[in-house]
Coordinates of C-alpha atoms and ligand atoms in Angstrom, one line a residue:
M811 CA 77.5 83.8 87.7
P812 CA 78.0 84.0 91.5
V813 CA 78.0 87.6 92.9
V814 CA 81.3 88.1 94.6
T815 CA 82.1 90.7 97.2
T816 CA 85.6 91.4 98.6
P817 CA 85.7 90.5 102.3
A818 CA 85.7 93.7 104.4
N819 CA 89.2 93.0 105.9
L820 CA 90.7 92.9 102.4
R821 CA 89.1 96.1 101.2
P822 CA 91.5 99.0 101.0
A823 CA 90.4 101.9 103.1
A824 CA 89.4 104.3 100.4
A825 CA 86.0 104.0 98.7
A826 CA 86.4 102.0 95.5
L827 CA 85.5 103.2 92.1
D828 CA 82.3 101.6 91.0
D829 CA 80.7 100.4 87.8
N830 CA 79.2 103.7 87.0
E831 CA 82.5 105.5 87.4
A832 CA 84.3 102.8 85.4
R833 CA 81.7 103.2 82.6
R834 CA 82.3 107.0 82.6
I835 CA 86.1 106.5 82.6
R836 CA 85.8 104.2 79.6
N837 CA 84.5 107.1 77.5
D838 CA 88.0 108.7 77.9
F839 CA 89.6 105.7 76.2
P840 CA 88.8 105.6 72.4
V841 CA 90.0 102.1 71.8
L842 CA 87.6 100.7 74.4
G843 CA 84.7 101.6 72.1
E844 CA 86.1 99.3 69.3
Q845 CA 84.4 96.1 68.1
V846 CA 86.7 93.0 67.9
N847 CA 85.5 90.0 65.8
G848 CA 82.0 91.4 65.9
H849 CA 81.9 91.9 69.7
P850 CA 82.5 94.9 71.9
L851 CA 86.1 94.8 73.0
V852 CA 86.6 93.4 76.6
Y853 CA 90.1 94.4 77.3
L854 CA 91.7 92.3 80.1
D855 CA 95.3 92.6 79.2
S856 CA 96.4 95.8 81.0
G857 CA 99.0 93.8 82.9
A858 CA 100.9 93.7 79.6
T859 CA 100.0 97.1 78.4
S860 CA 97.3 99.6 79.4
Q861 CA 95.1 101.7 77.1
N862 CA 95.5 105.5 76.7
P863 CA 93.0 108.2 77.6
T864 CA 92.4 110.9 75.0
C865 CA 94.3 113.5 77.2
V866 CA 97.5 111.4 77.0
L867 CA 97.2 111.0 73.2
E868 CA 96.6 114.7 72.9
A869 CA 99.5 115.6 75.1
E870 CA 101.9 113.7 72.8
Q871 CA 100.4 115.2 69.7
E872 CA 100.3 118.7 71.2
F873 CA 104.0 118.3 72.0
Y874 CA 104.9 117.5 68.4
E875 CA 102.6 120.2 67.1
Q876 CA 103.8 123.0 69.3
R877 CA 107.0 122.3 71.1
N878 CA 109.0 119.6 69.3
S879 CA 112.7 120.1 69.9
A880 CA 115.6 118.3 71.6
V881 CA 115.9 119.2 75.3
H882 CA 118.6 120.9 77.5
R883 CA 121.0 122.0 74.8
G884 CA 119.0 124.5 72.7
A885 CA 119.0 128.3 73.1
H886 CA 115.9 128.8 71.0
T887 CA 112.3 129.1 72.3
L888 CA 111.1 125.7 71.2
A889 CA 114.0 124.0 72.9
V890 CA 113.3 125.9 76.1
A891 CA 109.6 125.0 76.0
A892 CA 110.4 121.3 75.3
T893 CA 112.9 121.3 78.2
E894 CA 110.3 122.8 80.5
A895 CA 107.7 120.2 79.6
F896 CA 110.2 117.4 79.9
E897 CA 111.3 118.5 83.4
D898 CA 107.8 119.3 84.5
A899 CA 106.9 115.7 83.7
R900 CA 109.8 114.5 85.8
V901 CA 108.5 116.6 88.8
K902 CA 105.0 115.1 88.3
V903 CA 106.2 111.5 88.0
G904 CA 108.5 112.0 91.0
G905 CA 105.6 113.4 93.1
F906 CA 103.5 110.4 92.1
I907 CA 105.9 108.1 94.0
N908 CA 107.1 110.6 96.6
A909 CA 110.6 111.0 95.0
Q910 CA 112.6 114.2 94.3
P911 CA 112.9 115.1 90.6
D912 CA 116.6 114.3 90.5
E913 CA 115.8 110.8 91.7
V914 CA 113.8 110.1 88.6
V915 CA 115.8 108.7 85.7
W916 CA 114.0 108.3 82.4
T917 CA 114.5 105.0 80.7
S918 CA 112.7 103.3 77.8
N919 CA 111.0 100.8 80.1
A920 CA 111.3 99.0 83.4
T921 CA 113.6 96.4 81.7
E922 CA 116.1 99.1 80.8
G923 CA 116.0 100.5 84.4
L924 CA 116.9 97.1 85.9
N925 CA 119.7 96.6 83.3
L926 CA 120.9 100.1 84.1
V927 CA 121.4 99.3 87.8
A928 CA 122.9 95.8 87.0
Y929 CA 125.4 97.2 84.4
S930 CA 126.3 100.2 86.5
F931 CA 127.2 97.8 89.3
S932 CA 129.2 95.6 86.9
N933 CA 131.0 98.8 85.7
A934 CA 131.8 99.5 89.4
A935 CA 133.3 96.0 89.7
L936 CA 135.6 96.9 86.8
G937 CA 136.8 99.9 88.9
R938 CA 134.7 102.5 87.0
G939 CA 133.3 105.3 89.2
G940 CA 136.4 105.4 91.4
S941 CA 136.3 105.2 95.2
A942 CA 132.7 106.6 95.3
A943 CA 131.5 103.5 93.5
E944 CA 133.5 101.0 95.6
K945 CA 130.4 100.2 97.6
F946 CA 128.8 98.8 94.5
R947 CA 131.6 96.4 93.7
L948 CA 130.6 92.7 93.8
G949 CA 132.9 89.8 93.6
A950 CA 133.2 86.1 94.5
G951 CA 131.5 85.3 97.8
D952 CA 128.9 88.1 97.4
E953 CA 125.3 87.1 96.8
I954 CA 122.4 88.6 94.8
V955 CA 119.0 87.5 96.0
V956 CA 115.9 87.4 93.8
T957 CA 112.7 85.5 94.1
E958 CA 111.3 82.5 92.1
M959 CA 108.4 84.6 90.9
E960 CA 110.4 87.3 89.1
H961 CA 109.6 88.5 85.6
H962 CA 112.7 87.7 83.4
A963 CA 113.4 91.5 83.4
N964 CA 114.2 91.2 87.1
L965 CA 116.1 88.0 86.8
I966 CA 118.4 87.9 83.8
P967 CA 120.1 91.3 84.5
W968 CA 121.1 89.8 87.9
Q969 CA 122.2 86.5 86.3
E970 CA 124.5 88.7 84.0
L971 CA 125.8 90.7 86.9
A972 CA 126.6 87.5 88.8
F973 CA 128.4 86.2 85.7
R974 CA 130.4 89.3 85.3
T975 CA 131.5 89.7 88.9
G976 CA 131.7 86.1 90.2
A977 CA 128.9 86.7 92.7
T978 CA 126.3 84.0 93.3
L979 CA 122.6 84.3 92.5
R980 CA 120.2 82.9 95.0
W981 CA 116.4 83.0 95.1
I982 CA 113.5 82.9 97.6
P983 CA 111.2 80.0 96.7
V984 CA 107.4 80.4 96.2
D985 CA 104.9 78.4 98.2
D986 CA 101.9 76.5 96.8
D987 CA 99.6 79.5 97.3
G988 CA 101.9 81.8 95.3
G989 CA 103.4 83.5 98.3
L990 CA 107.1 83.8 99.1
R991 CA 108.5 81.3 101.6
L992 CA 109.5 84.0 104.1
E993 CA 111.1 81.5 106.6
E994 CA 113.5 80.7 103.7
A995 CA 114.0 84.4 102.9
E996 CA 115.2 84.9 106.5
K997 CA 117.8 82.2 105.9
I998 CA 118.8 83.2 102.4
I999 CA 119.3 87.0 103.0
G1000 CA 122.4 87.1 105.1
E1001 CA 125.8 88.8 105.6
R1002 CA 126.9 87.8 102.0
T1003 CA 123.9 89.4 100.4
R1004 CA 124.6 92.6 98.5
I1005 CA 121.5 93.1 96.5
V1006 CA 117.9 92.0 97.1
A1007 CA 115.7 92.4 94.0
F1008 CA 112.1 91.5 94.0
S1009 CA 108.7 92.4 92.5
H1010 CA 106.2 94.4 94.6
A1011 CA 103.4 92.5 92.9
S1012 CA 103.6 89.4 90.7
N1013 CA 102.5 89.7 87.1
V1014 CA 101.4 86.1 87.1
L1015 CA 100.3 85.2 90.6
G1016 CA 98.8 88.6 91.6
T1017 CA 100.6 88.2 95.0
I1018 CA 101.5 91.4 96.8
N1019 CA 104.9 90.8 98.4
P1020 CA 105.7 92.1 101.9
V1021 CA 108.1 94.9 101.0
N1022 CA 108.6 96.1 104.5
L1023 CA 109.7 92.7 105.8
L1024 CA 112.1 92.1 102.8
V1025 CA 113.5 95.6 103.1
S1026 CA 114.2 95.0 106.8
L1027 CA 116.0 91.7 106.1
A1028 CA 118.0 93.5 103.4
R1029 CA 118.9 96.4 105.7
R1030 CA 120.0 93.9 108.4
A1031 CA 122.4 92.4 105.8
G1032 CA 123.5 95.8 104.5
A1033 CA 122.2 95.0 101.0
Y1034 CA 120.7 97.3 98.4
V1035 CA 117.0 96.8 97.6
V1036 CA 115.7 96.9 94.0
L1037 CA 111.9 96.9 93.7
D1038 CA 110.3 95.9 90.4
A1039 CA 107.2 98.1 90.8
C1040 CA 105.8 97.4 87.3
Q1041 CA 102.6 95.8 88.7
S1042 CA 102.2 98.1 91.7
V1043 CA 102.9 101.7 90.7
P1044 CA 100.1 101.7 88.0
H1045 CA 97.6 100.1 90.4
M1046 CA 98.0 101.3 93.9
P1047 CA 99.6 104.2 95.9
V1048 CA 103.3 103.6 96.1
D1049 CA 105.6 105.8 98.3
V1050 CA 109.2 104.9 97.6
K1051 CA 110.4 106.8 100.7
A1052 CA 107.9 105.1 103.0
L1053 CA 109.0 101.7 101.6
D1054 CA 112.6 102.7 101.9
V1055 CA 113.7 100.9 98.8
D1056 CA 117.0 102.0 97.2
F1057 CA 115.8 101.6 93.6
A1058 CA 112.4 101.0 91.9
V1059 CA 111.4 100.6 88.3
F1060 CA 108.2 100.9 86.3
S1061 CA 107.0 101.3 82.8
G1062 CA 104.9 104.1 81.4
H1063 CA 102.9 101.9 79.0
K1064 CA 101.4 100.0 81.9
M1065 CA 100.0 103.2 83.5
L1066 CA 98.1 104.8 80.7
G1067 CA 101.2 106.4 79.2
P1068 CA 102.9 105.7 75.8
T1069 CA 105.4 103.0 75.1
G1070 CA 109.1 103.9 75.0
I1071 CA 109.2 105.6 78.4
G1072 CA 109.9 104.1 81.8
V1073 CA 111.3 105.2 85.2
L1074 CA 114.2 104.2 87.4
Y1075 CA 113.9 105.7 90.8
G1076 CA 117.1 105.7 92.9
K1077 CA 118.1 107.4 96.1
S1078 CA 120.0 110.5 95.2
D1079 CA 123.3 109.7 97.0
L1080 CA 123.4 106.2 95.3
L1081 CA 122.6 107.5 91.8
N1082 CA 125.3 110.2 92.1
A1083 CA 127.9 107.6 93.2
M1084 CA 127.1 105.1 90.5
P1085 CA 129.1 104.9 87.2
P1086 CA 127.0 105.3 84.1
F1087 CA 125.5 102.5 82.1
L1088 CA 125.1 104.1 78.6
T1089 CA 127.6 106.8 77.6
G1090 CA 127.6 109.5 75.0
G1091 CA 126.1 113.0 74.5
S1092 CA 124.1 114.9 77.1
M1093 CA 125.5 113.2 80.1
I1094 CA 128.9 114.8 80.5
T1095 CA 130.6 117.9 81.9
T1096 CA 134.0 117.7 80.2
V1097 CA 135.4 115.4 77.6
T1098 CA 139.0 115.1 76.3
M1099 CA 140.2 112.5 73.8
D1100 CA 140.9 109.9 76.5
H1101 CA 138.6 110.9 79.4
A1102 CA 135.1 112.1 80.3
E1103 CA 133.6 113.6 83.4
Y1104 CA 129.9 112.9 84.1
L1105 CA 127.0 115.1 85.1
P1106 CA 125.2 114.3 88.3
A1107 CA 122.0 112.1 88.2
P1108 CA 119.6 112.0 86.5
Q1109 CA 121.4 113.3 83.4
R1110 CA 124.4 111.0 83.9
F1111 CA 122.1 108.1 83.1
E1112 CA 120.3 109.8 80.2
A1113 CA 122.7 109.5 77.3
G1114 CA 121.6 110.7 73.9
T1115 CA 118.5 112.4 72.7
Q1116 CA 115.6 111.5 75.1
R1117 CA 112.1 110.2 74.7
I1118 CA 110.6 113.7 75.2
S1119 CA 107.0 113.5 74.0
Q1120 CA 106.6 110.1 75.8
A1121 CA 107.8 111.6 79.1
V1122 CA 105.5 114.6 78.7
A1123 CA 102.5 112.3 77.9
L1124 CA 103.4 110.1 80.9
G1125 CA 103.2 113.2 83.0
T1126 CA 99.6 113.7 81.7
A1127 CA 98.9 110.0 82.5
V1128 CA 100.0 110.6 86.1
D1129 CA 97.7 113.6 86.3
Y1130 CA 94.8 111.4 85.1
L1131 CA 95.6 108.7 87.7
T1132 CA 96.0 111.2 90.5
E1133 CA 92.7 112.9 89.7
T1134 CA 90.9 109.5 89.7
G1135 CA 92.6 108.5 93.0
M1136 CA 95.1 105.7 93.3
S1137 CA 93.5 104.3 96.5
R1138 CA 90.2 104.2 94.8
I1139 CA 91.7 102.5 91.7
H1140 CA 93.4 99.9 94.0
A1141 CA 90.2 99.2 95.9
W1142 CA 88.2 98.8 92.6
E1143 CA 90.8 96.4 91.1
S1144 CA 90.9 94.4 94.3
E1145 CA 87.2 93.9 94.0
L1146 CA 87.5 92.9 90.3
G1147 CA 90.4 90.6 91.1
Q1148 CA 88.3 88.8 93.8
R1149 CA 85.4 88.5 91.4
L1150 CA 87.8 87.0 88.8
V1151 CA 89.3 84.5 91.1
E1152 CA 86.0 83.4 92.7
G1153 CA 84.4 83.1 89.3
L1154 CA 87.2 81.1 87.8
E1155 CA 87.5 78.8 90.9
S1156 CA 83.8 77.9 90.4
I1157 CA 84.3 76.6 86.9
Q1158 CA 85.1 72.9 86.6
G1159 CA 88.6 72.1 85.2
I1160 CA 90.1 75.5 85.9
R1161 CA 93.1 75.9 88.1
V1162 CA 93.9 79.4 89.3
V1163 CA 97.5 80.0 90.3
G1164 CA 98.4 82.4 93.1
P1165 CA 96.5 83.4 96.3
P1166 CA 93.1 81.6 96.6
A1167 CA 89.9 83.7 96.6
G1168 CA 89.5 85.7 99.8
M1169 CA 93.3 86.4 100.0
E1170 CA 94.8 89.7 99.0
R1171 CA 95.9 90.0 95.4
I1172 CA 96.1 92.7 92.7
G1173 CA 93.4 92.7 90.0
L1174 CA 94.6 89.9 87.9
A1175 CA 94.3 86.2 87.7
S1176 CA 96.3 83.5 85.8
F1177 CA 94.8 80.1 85.2
D1178 CA 95.2 76.8 83.5
V1179 CA 92.3 75.2 81.6
Q1180 CA 92.8 71.5 82.1
G1181 CA 93.2 69.8 78.7
V1182 CA 93.3 73.0 76.6
H1183 CA 96.5 74.8 75.6
S1184 CA 96.6 78.5 76.7
H1185 CA 97.0 79.6 73.1
D1186 CA 93.7 77.9 72.2
V1187 CA 92.1 79.5 75.2
G1188 CA 93.4 82.9 74.0
Q1189 CA 92.0 82.4 70.5
F1190 CA 88.7 81.1 71.8
L1191 CA 88.3 84.3 73.9
D1192 CA 89.5 86.6 71.2
D1193 CA 86.8 85.2 68.9
Q1194 CA 84.4 86.7 71.4
G1195 CA 86.2 90.1 71.6
I1196 CA 88.0 89.3 74.9
A1197 CA 91.7 90.2 75.0
V1198 CA 93.8 88.3 77.5
R1199 CA 97.5 87.2 77.6
V1200 CA 98.7 83.7 77.2
G1201 CA 102.0 81.9 77.6
H1202 CA 104.6 82.0 80.3
H1203 CA 104.3 85.8 80.8
C1204 CA 108.1 86.1 80.9
A1205 CA 108.2 84.0 84.0
Q1206 CA 109.4 80.6 82.9
P1207 CA 111.0 79.5 86.3
L1208 CA 107.8 80.4 88.1
H1209 CA 105.7 78.3 85.6
R1210 CA 108.1 75.4 86.1
R1211 CA 107.6 75.7 89.9
L1212 CA 103.9 75.6 89.3
G1213 CA 104.3 72.5 87.1
L1214 CA 102.9 74.4 84.1
V1215 CA 104.3 75.4 80.7
S1216 CA 101.9 78.3 80.3
T1217 CA 98.8 80.0 81.7
T1218 CA 96.1 82.4 80.6
R1219 CA 96.0 85.8 82.4
A1220 CA 93.2 88.2 82.7
S1221 CA 94.3 91.6 84.1
T1222 CA 92.2 94.6 85.0
Y1223 CA 92.5 98.3 85.3
L1224 CA 90.4 101.3 86.3
Y1225 CA 88.3 101.1 83.1
N1226 CA 87.1 97.6 83.6
T1227 CA 83.6 96.9 84.9
T1228 CA 82.0 93.9 86.5
E1229 CA 80.3 93.3 83.1
D1230 CA 83.7 92.8 81.6
I1231 CA 84.5 90.2 84.3
D1232 CA 81.2 88.4 83.9
A1233 CA 81.5 88.3 80.1
F1234 CA 84.9 86.8 80.5
L1235 CA 83.8 84.2 83.1
A1236 CA 80.8 83.2 80.9
A1237 CA 83.2 82.7 78.0
V1238 CA 85.7 80.7 80.1
A1239 CA 82.9 78.4 81.2
G1240 CA 82.4 77.5 77.6
I1241 CA 86.0 76.6 76.8
R1242 CA 86.2 72.9 77.8
P1243 CA 82.8 72.0 76.4
F1244 CA 83.8 73.7 73.1
F1245 CA 87.0 71.7 72.9
G1246 CA 85.2 68.5 73.9
V1247 CA 87.3 68.1 77.1
K1248 CA 85.6 66.0 79.7
Ligands
PLP2230 C1 106.5 92.4 87.0 C2 107.1 92.9 85.7 N1 108.4 93.3 85.7 C3 108.9 93.7 84.5 C4 108.2 93.9 83.4 C5 108.9 94.4 82.2 O1 108.3 95.6 81.7 P1 108.7 96.2 80.4 O2 108.6 95.2 79.3 O3 107.8 97.4 80.1 O4 110.1 96.7 80.5 C6 106.9 93.5 83.4 C7 106.1 93.6 82.1 O5 105.2 92.8 81.9 C8 106.3 93.0 84.6 O6 105.0 92.7 84.6

């Protein structure tokens, strides 16, 4: 297998983790010691969901063993302790992205966060939220701009908002190297644009999008910016204030945390002017038989009993990532990503989608094996203990643009080593011969 090094100009400034550190980190993740189909597990599916270190598993268990209670309403000791742990986690997660605690709304995942914004805006279009929410009202003639590389989670909620309000959905096309066609973006984002929603990093292509440029185009148009940070917040330092986005979403399960918890970041003045999405208990000040007044953010968006142990454990995950160093994680994954792409590109009959080797990308690569369906590829690799994702990765329009129905994706995280990548590449080299494809 060729030895691949990331070109110096693409290497993030901080010293990367290395194989020794990644091997030490692996010891914190019980599942990574498992055997799968008689082979040591090679886990290359963190883009879908990441694994959990023992401290995160223990944080959740400890919550149930020592502090389990509903938050905010109880006068008893456990309820106070649970509330403290829940709110401490909010402070930690806010600090991780440079947001104030009241700008962090707990959701069940990124998908819910995106729906929350879209449905809140469609409630504003119905007149909910009064004059404060007028600025969120969309109607015929208004435009919502997304990109052709979006995960369905950052596409369908905007289709729905367009349907409900009469607004028009437009999208920035993708070029052949998996980048956005920025000259088109400049034409598409204009005075009719009210929302620009895009992913920071693509879950299929690995492309890192130019947030600053897109934000400045949106600002010029007076549009709100919604950032899908699912593939960036877990993998690189993200400062929502420096990026100046209005909203950002990410999922806990992709950043060493449990499933069932996600985050919507929103600028405080916007969140406090937006009508709620879900309504019910815990988000009100006063209720009569025909009317309700709502709490300020974030509680106004946290109806019903919350995902408390999950939030607490996500706080522990954030501690773990912070101690390891996000810049170092990003630098390491960039190296692993380049090794993946260069290795794949050197195998006959493999087409890698997204930026070619040597160009910036996050630590994942999706590819097509000529003549072999991605599901067969996935099974072949699984037989050797290698876990990857196959299919359209919730990005059907992007696959259509690439002229493919599906791809296979290998995605890395801080616990992956160069041995993982090399084992994977060696296995991929055997796919076409195994299936008898010439
Ligand atoms: C870029 C991107 N956006 C959104 C999502 C949706 O995340 P979740 O299913 O956790 O809501 C994913 C998950 O794969 C993703 O990669």
